[in-house]
Coordinates of C-alpha atoms and ligand atoms in Angstrom, one line a residue:
X104 CA 18.3 20.4 4.6
X105 CA 18.6 18.0 1.6
X106 CA 17.3 19.5 -1.7
X107 CA 14.1 18.1 -3.0
X108 CA 14.7 16.2 -6.3
X109 CA 12.7 17.4 -9.3
X110 CA 9.3 15.8 -10.0
X111 CA 10.8 13.7 -12.7
X112 CA 13.8 12.6 -10.6
X113 CA 11.4 11.6 -7.7
X114 CA 9.4 9.4 -10.1
X115 CA 12.6 8.0 -11.5
X116 CA 13.7 6.9 -8.0
X117 CA 10.3 5.6 -7.1
X118 CA 10.1 3.4 -10.2
X119 CA 13.7 2.2 -9.7
X120 CA 12.7 1.0 -6.3
X121 CA 10.6 -2.2 -6.9
X122 CA 7.7 -2.7 -4.6
X123 CA 5.6 -5.5 -6.1
X124 CA 2.8 -6.8 -3.9
X125 CA 1.3 -10.2 -4.8
X126 CA -0.7 -12.9 -3.1
X127 CA 2.0 -15.3 -4.5
X128 CA 4.7 -15.2 -1.9
X129 CA 7.5 -15.7 -4.3
X130 CA 6.7 -12.5 -6.2
X131 CA 5.8 -10.4 -3.1
X132 CA 8.3 -7.7 -2.1
X133 CA 8.8 -5.1 0.7
X134 CA 7.6 -1.5 0.1
X135 CA 10.1 -0.1 2.6
X136 CA 12.3 1.5 -0.1
X137 CA 9.4 3.6 -1.5
X138 CA 8.2 4.5 2.0
X139 CA 11.7 5.8 2.9
X140 CA 12.1 7.9 -0.2
X141 CA 8.7 9.6 0.4
X142 CA 9.5 10.0 4.0
X143 CA 12.8 11.7 3.3
X144 CA 11.3 14.1 0.7
X145 CA 8.3 15.0 2.8
X146 CA 10.2 15.5 6.0
X147 CA 12.6 17.7 4.1
X148 CA 9.6 19.9 3.3
X149 CA 8.6 20.1 7.0
X150 CA 6.0 17.3 7.1
X151 CA 5.7 15.3 10.3
X152 CA 6.0 11.7 9.3
X153 CA 4.9 8.5 10.9
X154 CA 5.9 5.1 9.5
X155 CA 3.3 2.5 10.4
X156 CA 4.4 -1.2 10.3
X157 CA 1.8 -3.5 8.8
X158 CA 3.5 -6.8 8.5
X159 CA 7.2 -7.8 8.0
X160 CA 8.6 -5.5 5.3
X161 CA 5.3 -3.7 4.7
X162 CA 4.6 -0.1 5.9
X163 CA 2.2 2.8 5.6
X164 CA 3.4 6.4 5.7
X165 CA 1.4 9.2 7.2
X166 CA 2.9 12.6 6.5
X167 CA 1.2 15.7 8.0
X168 CA 1.7 19.4 7.4
X169 CA -0.1 21.8 9.7
X170 CA -2.2 20.6 12.6
X171 CA -5.6 20.5 14.1
X172 CA -8.9 18.8 13.1
X173 CA -10.3 18.7 9.6
X174 CA -8.0 19.0 6.6
X175 CA -7.4 17.0 3.4
X176 CA -5.8 13.6 2.8
X177 CA -4.1 12.9 -0.5
X178 CA -3.7 9.1 -0.6
X179 CA -1.9 6.6 -2.8
X180 CA -0.6 3.1 -2.7
X181 CA 3.1 2.4 -2.8
X182 CA 3.0 -1.1 -4.3
X183 CA 2.6 -2.2 -7.9
X184 CA 1.4 -5.4 -9.5
X185 CA 4.0 -7.9 -10.7
X186 CA 5.2 -7.4 -14.3
X187 CA 6.5 -9.5 -17.2
X188 CA 9.8 -7.6 -18.2
X189 CA 10.1 -9.7 -21.4
X190 CA 6.9 -8.2 -22.7
X191 CA 8.0 -4.6 -22.1
X192 CA 9.8 -2.5 -24.7
X193 CA 12.0 -1.0 -22.0
X194 CA 13.1 -1.9 -18.5
X195 CA 10.0 -1.6 -16.3
X196 CA 12.1 -0.3 -13.4
X197 CA 13.6 2.6 -15.5
X198 CA 11.7 5.7 -16.2
X199 CA 11.9 6.2 -19.9
X200 CA 10.6 9.3 -21.7
X201 CA 9.2 8.7 -25.2
X202 CA 6.3 10.2 -27.2
X203 CA 5.4 12.6 -24.5
X204 CA 5.0 9.8 -22.0
X205 CA 6.9 8.5 -19.0
X206 CA 7.1 4.7 -19.1
X207 CA 7.8 2.5 -16.1
X208 CA 6.1 0.1 -13.7
X209 CA 3.9 2.2 -11.4
X210 CA 4.1 5.3 -13.6
X211 CA 0.4 5.7 -13.6
X212 CA -0.7 3.1 -11.0
X213 CA 0.3 4.9 -9.0
X214 CA 3.8 6.0 -8.0
X215 CA 3.4 9.1 -10.3
X216 CA 0.8 10.5 -8.0
X217 CA 3.2 11.2 -5.1
X218 CA 5.7 13.6 -6.9
X219 CA 2.6 15.3 -8.4
X220 CA 1.0 15.7 -4.9
X221 CA 4.3 17.0 -3.5
X222 CA 4.6 19.5 -6.3
X223 CA 1.1 20.6 -5.8
X224 CA 1.8 21.3 -2.1
X225 CA 5.3 22.7 -2.3
X226 CA 4.6 26.4 -3.2
X227 CA 1.8 26.6 -0.6
X228 CA 4.0 25.5 2.3
X229 CA 5.1 29.1 3.1
X230 CA 1.5 30.0 4.0
X231 CA -0.3 29.4 7.2
X232 CA -2.2 26.1 7.2
X233 CA -5.6 26.5 8.8
X234 CA -6.2 22.7 8.5
X235 CA -3.7 19.9 8.0
X236 CA -2.6 18.4 4.7
X237 CA -1.9 14.6 5.1
X238 CA -0.1 12.7 2.4
X239 CA -0.9 9.1 2.9
X240 CA 1.1 6.2 1.3
X241 CA -0.3 2.7 1.8
X242 CA 1.0 -0.9 1.5
X243 CA -0.4 -3.8 -0.4
X244 CA -3.3 -2.2 -2.2
X245 CA -2.8 -4.5 -5.2
X246 CA -2.9 -7.7 -3.1
X247 CA -4.8 -7.6 0.2
X248 CA -5.4 -3.9 1.0
X249 CA -3.8 -4.7 4.3
X250 CA -2.4 -1.1 4.6
X251 CA -5.8 0.5 4.2
X252 CA -7.4 -2.1 6.5
X253 CA -4.8 -1.3 9.2
X254 CA -5.6 2.4 8.9
X255 CA -9.3 1.8 9.3
X256 CA -8.7 -0.4 12.3
X257 CA -6.3 2.2 13.9
X258 CA -8.8 5.0 13.4
X259 CA -6.3 7.2 11.5
X260 CA -5.8 9.5 9.7
X261 CA -8.8 11.7 10.5
X262 CA -9.6 14.5 8.1
X263 CA -12.6 16.0 6.4
X264 CA -11.9 15.0 2.9
X265 CA -9.8 12.5 1.1
X266 CA -8.7 12.1 -2.5
X267 CA -7.3 8.8 -3.7
X268 CA -5.1 9.5 -6.8
X269 CA -5.7 6.3 -8.7
X270 CA -5.5 6.8 -12.5
X271 CA -8.9 8.1 -13.6
X272 CA -7.7 10.5 -16.3
X273 CA -8.5 13.2 -13.8
X274 CA -12.2 12.3 -13.8
X275 CA -13.8 12.4 -10.4
X276 CA -15.0 8.9 -9.4
X277 CA -17.7 8.8 -6.8
X278 CA -18.6 5.2 -6.7
X279 CA -17.3 1.7 -7.5
X280 CA -18.4 -1.9 -7.0
X281 CA -17.1 -4.0 -4.3
X282 CA -15.3 -7.4 -4.5
X283 CA -15.9 -10.7 -2.8
X284 CA -14.1 -13.9 -3.7
X285 CA -15.5 -17.1 -2.2
X286 CA -14.4 -20.7 -2.1
X287 CA -16.8 -23.6 -1.6
X288 CA -15.5 -27.1 -0.8
X289 CA -17.9 -30.1 -0.8
X290 CA -16.7 -33.4 0.6
X291 CA -18.5 -36.7 -0.1
X292 CA -17.4 -40.3 -0.2
X293 CA -15.3 -42.1 -2.8
X294 CA -16.3 -45.5 -4.1
X295 CA -16.4 -47.7 -7.1
X296 CA -18.2 -46.1 -10.0
X297 CA -20.2 -49.3 -10.7
X298 CA -22.4 -48.8 -7.6
X299 CA -23.4 -45.3 -6.7
X300 CA -24.5 -46.6 -3.3
X301 CA -20.9 -47.2 -2.3
X302 CA -20.1 -43.5 -2.0
X303 CA -21.5 -40.0 -2.2
X304 CA -20.7 -37.9 -5.3
X305 CA -19.4 -34.4 -4.4
X306 CA -19.5 -33.4 -8.1
X307 CA -23.1 -34.1 -8.3
X308 CA -23.7 -32.1 -5.1
X309 CA -21.7 -29.3 -6.7
X310 CA -24.0 -29.4 -9.7
X311 CA -26.9 -28.6 -7.4
X312 CA -24.8 -25.7 -5.9
X313 CA -24.1 -24.2 -9.3
X314 CA -27.8 -24.2 -10.1
X315 CA -28.5 -22.5 -6.8
X316 CA -25.8 -19.9 -7.4
X317 CA -27.0 -19.0 -10.9
X318 CA -30.6 -18.7 -9.5
X319 CA -29.2 -16.5 -6.7
X320 CA -27.4 -14.4 -9.3
X321 CA -30.5 -13.7 -11.4
X322 CA -32.5 -12.8 -8.3
X323 CA -29.7 -10.3 -7.2
X324 CA -29.6 -8.8 -10.7
X325 CA -33.4 -8.3 -10.5
X326 CA -33.1 -6.7 -7.1
X327 CA -30.1 -4.4 -7.7
X328 CA -29.4 -2.2 -10.7
X329 CA -27.5 1.0 -11.2
X330 CA -27.5 2.5 -14.7
X331 CA -24.4 4.7 -14.0
X332 CA -22.2 1.5 -14.2
X333 CA -21.1 0.1 -17.5
X334 CA -22.3 -3.3 -16.2
X335 CA -25.4 -2.1 -14.4
X336 CA -26.0 -5.2 -12.2
X337 CA -24.0 -7.0 -9.6
X338 CA -22.1 -9.9 -11.2
X339 CA -21.3 -13.4 -10.0
X340 CA -18.6 -15.2 -12.0
X341 CA -17.9 -19.0 -11.6
X342 CA -14.1 -18.8 -11.9
X343 CA -12.7 -22.3 -11.4
X344 CA -13.7 -25.8 -10.3
X345 CA -11.7 -28.8 -9.3
X346 CA -12.9 -32.2 -8.3
X347 CA -12.5 -35.9 -8.7
X348 CA -9.6 -37.8 -10.2
X349 CA -10.8 -40.8 -12.2
X350 CA -13.8 -41.7 -14.3
X351 CA -14.4 -44.9 -12.5
X352 CA -14.3 -43.5 -9.0
X353 CA -17.1 -41.7 -7.2
X354 CA -15.9 -38.1 -6.8
X355 CA -15.2 -37.5 -3.2
X356 CA -14.3 -33.9 -3.2
X357 CA -15.1 -30.9 -5.3
X358 CA -14.1 -27.2 -5.0
X359 CA -15.4 -24.1 -6.6
X360 CA -14.1 -20.5 -6.6
X361 CA -16.3 -17.6 -7.6
X362 CA -16.3 -13.9 -7.5
X363 CA -19.1 -11.5 -6.7
X364 CA -19.1 -7.7 -7.5
X365 CA -21.7 -6.0 -5.4
X366 CA -23.1 -2.6 -6.2
X367 CA -23.1 0.3 -3.7
X368 CA -25.9 -0.4 -1.2
X369 CA -25.1 -4.1 -1.0
X370 CA -23.3 -5.3 2.1
X371 CA -20.6 -7.9 1.7
X372 CA -21.2 -9.5 5.1
X373 CA -25.0 -9.7 4.5
X374 CA -24.3 -11.3 1.1
X375 CA -22.0 -13.9 2.6
X376 CA -24.7 -14.8 5.2
X377 CA -27.4 -15.0 2.5
X378 CA -25.2 -17.2 0.3
X379 CA -24.5 -19.5 3.2
X380 CA -28.2 -19.6 4.1
X381 CA -29.1 -20.8 0.6
X382 CA -26.2 -23.2 -0.1
X383 CA -25.9 -25.0 3.2
X384 CA -29.4 -26.7 3.0
X385 CA -28.4 -27.9 -0.5
X386 CA -25.3 -29.6 0.9
X387 CA -27.4 -31.1 3.8
X388 CA -29.9 -32.6 1.4
X389 CA -27.0 -34.0 -0.7
X390 CA -25.4 -35.4 2.4
X391 CA -22.0 -33.8 1.7
X392 CA -19.7 -31.8 4.0
X393 CA -20.0 -28.1 3.4
X394 CA -17.1 -25.6 3.7
X395 CA -17.8 -22.1 2.5
X396 CA -15.1 -19.5 3.0
X397 CA -13.9 -16.1 1.7
X398 CA -10.6 -16.2 -0.4
X399 CA -9.6 -12.8 0.9
X400 CA -11.0 -10.0 3.1
X401 CA -13.0 -8.5 0.3
X402 CA -13.5 -4.9 -0.6
X403 CA -16.8 -3.2 0.1
X404 CA -18.6 -1.3 -2.6
X405 CA -17.9 2.5 -2.4
X406 CA -20.2 5.4 -2.8
X407 CA -20.0 9.0 -2.0
X408 CA -23.1 11.1 -2.3
X409 CA -23.3 12.3 -5.9
X410 CA -24.1 15.9 -4.7
X411 CA -21.4 16.0 -2.0
X412 CA -19.3 19.2 -1.8
X413 CA -16.1 17.4 -2.7
X414 CA -17.7 15.8 -5.8
X415 CA -19.0 19.2 -7.0
X416 CA -15.7 20.9 -6.4
X417 CA -13.8 18.2 -8.3
X418 CA -16.2 18.3 -11.1
X419 CA -15.6 22.1 -11.4
X420 CA -11.8 21.8 -11.2
X421 CA -11.6 18.9 -13.6
X422 CA -14.3 20.1 -16.0
X423 CA -15.6 16.5 -16.1
X424 CA -18.7 15.0 -14.6
X425 CA -18.3 12.4 -11.8
X426 CA -18.6 8.8 -12.9
X427 CA -18.7 5.2 -11.6
X428 CA -15.9 2.7 -12.3
X429 CA -15.6 -1.1 -12.3
X430 CA -12.3 -1.3 -10.4
X431 CA -12.1 -1.3 -6.6
X432 CA -10.0 1.1 -4.5
X433 CA -9.1 1.8 -0.8
X434 CA -12.0 4.3 -0.9
X435 CA -14.4 2.3 1.4
X436 CA -11.7 2.1 4.1
X437 CA -10.9 5.8 4.1
X438 CA -14.7 6.4 4.2
X439 CA -14.9 4.2 7.3
X440 CA -12.6 6.8 8.9
X441 CA -15.3 9.4 8.4
X442 CA -13.8 11.2 5.4
X443 CA -15.7 12.3 2.4
X444 CA -13.7 10.4 -0.2
X445 CA -13.3 10.7 -4.0
X446 CA -11.1 8.9 -6.5
X447 CA -9.3 11.3 -8.9
X448 CA -5.8 11.0 -10.3
X449 CA -3.5 11.4 -13.3
X450 CA -3.0 8.7 -16.0
X451 CA -5.4 6.2 -17.4
X452 CA -6.5 2.8 -15.9
X453 CA -6.2 1.5 -19.5
X454 CA -2.5 1.6 -19.1
X455 CA -2.4 0.1 -15.6
X456 CA -1.5 -3.6 -14.9
X457 CA 0.0 -4.2 -18.3
X458 CA 3.3 -4.1 -20.2
X459 CA 4.6 -0.6 -21.2
X460 CA 2.6 1.2 -18.5
X461 CA 3.0 4.9 -18.9
X462 CA 1.9 8.3 -17.6
X463 CA 1.0 10.8 -20.4
X464 CA 2.9 14.0 -19.7
X465 CA -0.1 16.1 -20.5
X466 CA -1.8 14.8 -17.4
X467 CA 0.8 16.2 -15.0
X468 CA 0.2 20.0 -15.0
X469 CA -3.6 19.7 -14.9
X470 CA -3.2 17.2 -12.0
X471 CA -0.9 19.5 -10.1
X472 CA -3.4 22.4 -10.7
X473 CA -6.4 20.4 -9.4
X474 CA -4.6 19.2 -6.3
X475 CA -3.1 22.6 -5.5
X476 CA -6.5 24.2 -5.6
X477 CA -8.0 21.4 -3.4
X478 CA -5.2 22.0 -0.9
X479 CA -5.8 25.7 -1.0
X480 CA -9.5 25.2 -0.5
X481 CA -9.4 22.7 2.3
X482 CA -6.2 23.6 4.2
X483 CA -5.5 27.3 3.6
X484 CA -9.1 28.7 3.8
X485 CA -10.6 28.7 7.2
X486 CA -14.0 26.9 6.9
X487 CA -15.6 29.2 9.5
X488 CA -14.5 32.3 7.4
X489 CA -16.2 30.6 4.4
X490 CA -19.4 30.2 6.3
X491 CA -19.4 33.8 7.3
X492 CA -19.1 35.1 3.8
X493 CA -22.1 37.2 2.8
X494 CA -24.2 35.5 0.2
Ligands
LIG501 ZN1 -3.8 1.4 -8.2

């Protein structure tokens, strides 16, 4: 049996194996190398592994120890965002230790989670597992979330609870906003600017759309508020607009892209339908062609009950109250599989997605401690025995 590398050596190898995912095809890479490393380490520990193909070069890994229903999922994504090596002080694909930190692309978001989860589990593997531990490694979280979507569609894995180890400085995160990105294309008719009757101006029609969207935004913000978020209302941002070509031509085509961040309790599909219901009549009145489409699959808002058992246990173990965050995760997709889901992991989101990303070393031992106690609680203790305990 191959010896398991040390935690630091595992992270060194993961960082040295680039796995950028990006909606720009020229930057997008396979995550197969990372999946194969994790697969070899976890199978050497006795996990049963399944590699799930998602698309060419992209894979999820499901590694299970123990069997039966219930259990705990420890989930992370294998991909990173792209980086600008010229803005780094060291090679982003080399783990560098400096100032009590490990630098490298993915060190905190979130390749570092896997060696930590493995280290949390390792000393427990001698014991009998009442319920399974599943280490889940997904593809393309940073671009399309196609890995998590594929799991939700396939109906696996099934467990009672799931922890997603995104960098939260070990704070339990029980809810986040969702993401929708929408495109809107209006097509009118070109013509000479000297006579408006010769065409139909798509930019003027867009002007009416913008007014409708801003009106819709203020209505949404009146309807929905949650003070636990730093930005307590749903947001709608007009991101970019392109239209027309020349001052003396009637603008024939105008395109807008905007993003919407719904709060928990708001449904992406319902929002899309409502937007369409409001915008289409504006286009009809203006006499332009109307094309309204999502720019990607979107991420639903995520919320676990504030008083759920997993939230309470993680508050106790971390010593920090559960919070809300602005960034989206794979949480809603794991929740669709029926698992109580919480986001909690080592490292800070402040260091993610930017040059000189690092994992502070003082996060590692506490992270191992929290995960180990969660594994003990959910996998080693029989839940029926727990229920029979006298009060
Ligand atoms: Zn992440």
